[in-house]
Short mmCIF file of the C-alpha atoms (twelve columns), coordinates in Angstrom:
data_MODEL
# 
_entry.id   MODEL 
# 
loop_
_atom_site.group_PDB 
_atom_site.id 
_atom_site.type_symbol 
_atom_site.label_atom_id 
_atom_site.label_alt_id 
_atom_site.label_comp_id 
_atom_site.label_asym_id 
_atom_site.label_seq_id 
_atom_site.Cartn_x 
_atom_site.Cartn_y 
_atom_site.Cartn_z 
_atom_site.pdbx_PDB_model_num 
ATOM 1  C CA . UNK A 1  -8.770  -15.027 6.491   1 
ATOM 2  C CA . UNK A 2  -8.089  -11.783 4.126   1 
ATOM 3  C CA . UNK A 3  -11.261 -13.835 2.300   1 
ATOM 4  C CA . UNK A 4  -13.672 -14.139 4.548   1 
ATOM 5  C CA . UNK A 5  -12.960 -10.139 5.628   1 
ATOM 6  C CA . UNK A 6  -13.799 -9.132  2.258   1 
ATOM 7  C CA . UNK A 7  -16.936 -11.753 2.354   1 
ATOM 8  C CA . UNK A 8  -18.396 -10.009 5.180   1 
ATOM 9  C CA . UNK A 9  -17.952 -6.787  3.243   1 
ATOM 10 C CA . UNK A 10 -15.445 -5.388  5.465   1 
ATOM 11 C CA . UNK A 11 -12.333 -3.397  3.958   1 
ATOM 12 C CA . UNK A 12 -9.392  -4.952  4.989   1 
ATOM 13 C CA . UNK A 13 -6.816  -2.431  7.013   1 
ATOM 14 C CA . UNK A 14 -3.560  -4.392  6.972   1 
ATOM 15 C CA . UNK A 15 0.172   -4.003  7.785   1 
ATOM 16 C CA . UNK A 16 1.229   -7.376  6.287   1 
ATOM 17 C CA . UNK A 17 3.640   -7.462  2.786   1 
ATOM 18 C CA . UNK A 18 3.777   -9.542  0.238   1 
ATOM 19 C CA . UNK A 19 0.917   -11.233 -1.140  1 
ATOM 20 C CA . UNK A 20 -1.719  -9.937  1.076   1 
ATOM 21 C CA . UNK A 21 -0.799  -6.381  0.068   1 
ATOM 22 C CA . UNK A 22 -1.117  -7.341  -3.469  1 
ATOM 23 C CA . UNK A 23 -4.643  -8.868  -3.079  1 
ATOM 24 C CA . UNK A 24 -5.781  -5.712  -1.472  1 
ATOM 25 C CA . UNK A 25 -3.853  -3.216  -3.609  1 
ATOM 26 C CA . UNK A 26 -5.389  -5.000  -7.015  1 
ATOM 27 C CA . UNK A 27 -8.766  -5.858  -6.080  1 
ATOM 28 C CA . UNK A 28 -9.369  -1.713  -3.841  1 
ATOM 29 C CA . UNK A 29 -10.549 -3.781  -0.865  1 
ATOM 30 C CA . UNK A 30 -8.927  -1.962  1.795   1 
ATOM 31 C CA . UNK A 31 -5.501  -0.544  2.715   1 
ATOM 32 C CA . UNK A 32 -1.940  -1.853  3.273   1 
ATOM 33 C CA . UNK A 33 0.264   0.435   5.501   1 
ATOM 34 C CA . UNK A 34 3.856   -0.273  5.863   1 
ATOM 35 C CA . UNK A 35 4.674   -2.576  9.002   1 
ATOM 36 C CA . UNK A 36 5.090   -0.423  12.141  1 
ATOM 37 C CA . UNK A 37 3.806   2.955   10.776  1 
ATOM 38 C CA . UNK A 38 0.944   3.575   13.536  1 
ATOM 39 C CA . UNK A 39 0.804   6.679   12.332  1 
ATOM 40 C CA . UNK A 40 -0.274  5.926   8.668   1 
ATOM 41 C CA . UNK A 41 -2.508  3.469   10.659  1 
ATOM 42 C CA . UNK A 42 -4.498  6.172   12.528  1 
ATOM 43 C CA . UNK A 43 -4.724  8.623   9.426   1 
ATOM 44 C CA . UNK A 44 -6.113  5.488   7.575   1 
ATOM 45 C CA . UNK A 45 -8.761  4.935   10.470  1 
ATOM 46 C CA . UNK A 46 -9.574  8.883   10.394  1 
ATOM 47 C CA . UNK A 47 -10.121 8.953   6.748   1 
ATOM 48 C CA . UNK A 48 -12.367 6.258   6.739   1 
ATOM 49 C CA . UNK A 49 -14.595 7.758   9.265   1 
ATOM 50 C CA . UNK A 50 -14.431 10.761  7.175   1 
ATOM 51 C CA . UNK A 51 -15.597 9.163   4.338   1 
ATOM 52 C CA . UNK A 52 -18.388 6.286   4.320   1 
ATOM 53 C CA . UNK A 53 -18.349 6.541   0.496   1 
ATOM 54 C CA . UNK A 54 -14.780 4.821   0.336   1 
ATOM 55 C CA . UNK A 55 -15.891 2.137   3.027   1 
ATOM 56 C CA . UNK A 56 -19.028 1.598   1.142   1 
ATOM 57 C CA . UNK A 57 -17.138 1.116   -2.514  1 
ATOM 58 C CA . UNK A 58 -14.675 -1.123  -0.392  1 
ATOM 59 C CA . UNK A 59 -16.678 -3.355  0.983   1 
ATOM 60 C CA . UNK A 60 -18.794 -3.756  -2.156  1 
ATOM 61 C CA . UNK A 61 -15.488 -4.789  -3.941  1 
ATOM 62 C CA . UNK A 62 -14.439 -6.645  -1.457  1 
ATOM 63 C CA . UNK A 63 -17.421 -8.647  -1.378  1 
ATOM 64 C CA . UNK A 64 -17.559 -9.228  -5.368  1 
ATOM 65 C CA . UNK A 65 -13.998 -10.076 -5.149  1 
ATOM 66 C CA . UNK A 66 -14.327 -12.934 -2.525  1 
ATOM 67 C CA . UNK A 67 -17.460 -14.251 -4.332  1 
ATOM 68 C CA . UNK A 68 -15.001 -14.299 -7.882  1 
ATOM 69 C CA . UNK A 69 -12.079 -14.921 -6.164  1 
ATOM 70 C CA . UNK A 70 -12.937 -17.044 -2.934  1 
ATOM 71 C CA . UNK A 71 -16.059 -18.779 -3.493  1 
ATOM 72 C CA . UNK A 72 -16.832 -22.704 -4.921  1 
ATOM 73 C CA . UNK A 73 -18.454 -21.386 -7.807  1 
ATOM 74 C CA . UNK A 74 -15.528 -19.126 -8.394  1 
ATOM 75 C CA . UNK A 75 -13.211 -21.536 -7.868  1 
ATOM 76 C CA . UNK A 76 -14.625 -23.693 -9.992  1 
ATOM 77 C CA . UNK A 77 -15.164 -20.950 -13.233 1 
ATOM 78 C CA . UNK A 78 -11.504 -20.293 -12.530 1 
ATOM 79 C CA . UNK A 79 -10.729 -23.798 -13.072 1 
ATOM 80 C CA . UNK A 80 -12.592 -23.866 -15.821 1 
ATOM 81 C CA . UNK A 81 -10.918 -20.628 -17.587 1 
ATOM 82 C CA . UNK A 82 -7.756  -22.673 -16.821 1 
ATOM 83 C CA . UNK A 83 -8.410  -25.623 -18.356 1 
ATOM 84 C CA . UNK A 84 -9.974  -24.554 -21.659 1 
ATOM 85 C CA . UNK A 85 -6.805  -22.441 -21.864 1 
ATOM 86 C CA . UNK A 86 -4.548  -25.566 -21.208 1 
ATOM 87 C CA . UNK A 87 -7.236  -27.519 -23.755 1 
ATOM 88 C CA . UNK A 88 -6.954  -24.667 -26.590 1 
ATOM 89 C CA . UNK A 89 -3.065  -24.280 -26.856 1 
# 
């Protein structure tokens, strides 16, 4: 689903670890907050309605990154990267 968020071009906002916190973190589509910290949740939601300039450079790199990242044609260049690397060892 984190995906399709980022498709739509909306940051992601998300209190889940592990690898959905990575995603986020490395492509600067949205925010992770530490599980159970509403109040880190509500600054979060403050700041971005303080500042549409951070929503609108999220969900512009959140949208590039599910088109690279997400999409058949990005699948499929990934695949592609992969296997000439395989190939050329």
């Amino acid at each position: 689903k984190i995906y399709e968020y980022m498709a739509t071009g909306l940051p992601v906002l998300t209190n889940v670890a592990g690898e959905t916190t990575r995603i986020i973190t490395e492509s600067k589509t949205g925010i992770a907050i530490q599980n159970g910290n509403a109040t880190a949740l509500v600054e979060h939601i403050i700041k971005f309605e303080a500042d549409p300039n951070q929503l609108n450079t999220m969900s512009a790199a959140g949208i590039t990154h599910a088109h690279q990242t997400a999409s058949s044609p990005g699948r499929a260049e990934q695949f592609e990267q992969a296997l000439n690397k395989a190939i050329h060892r």
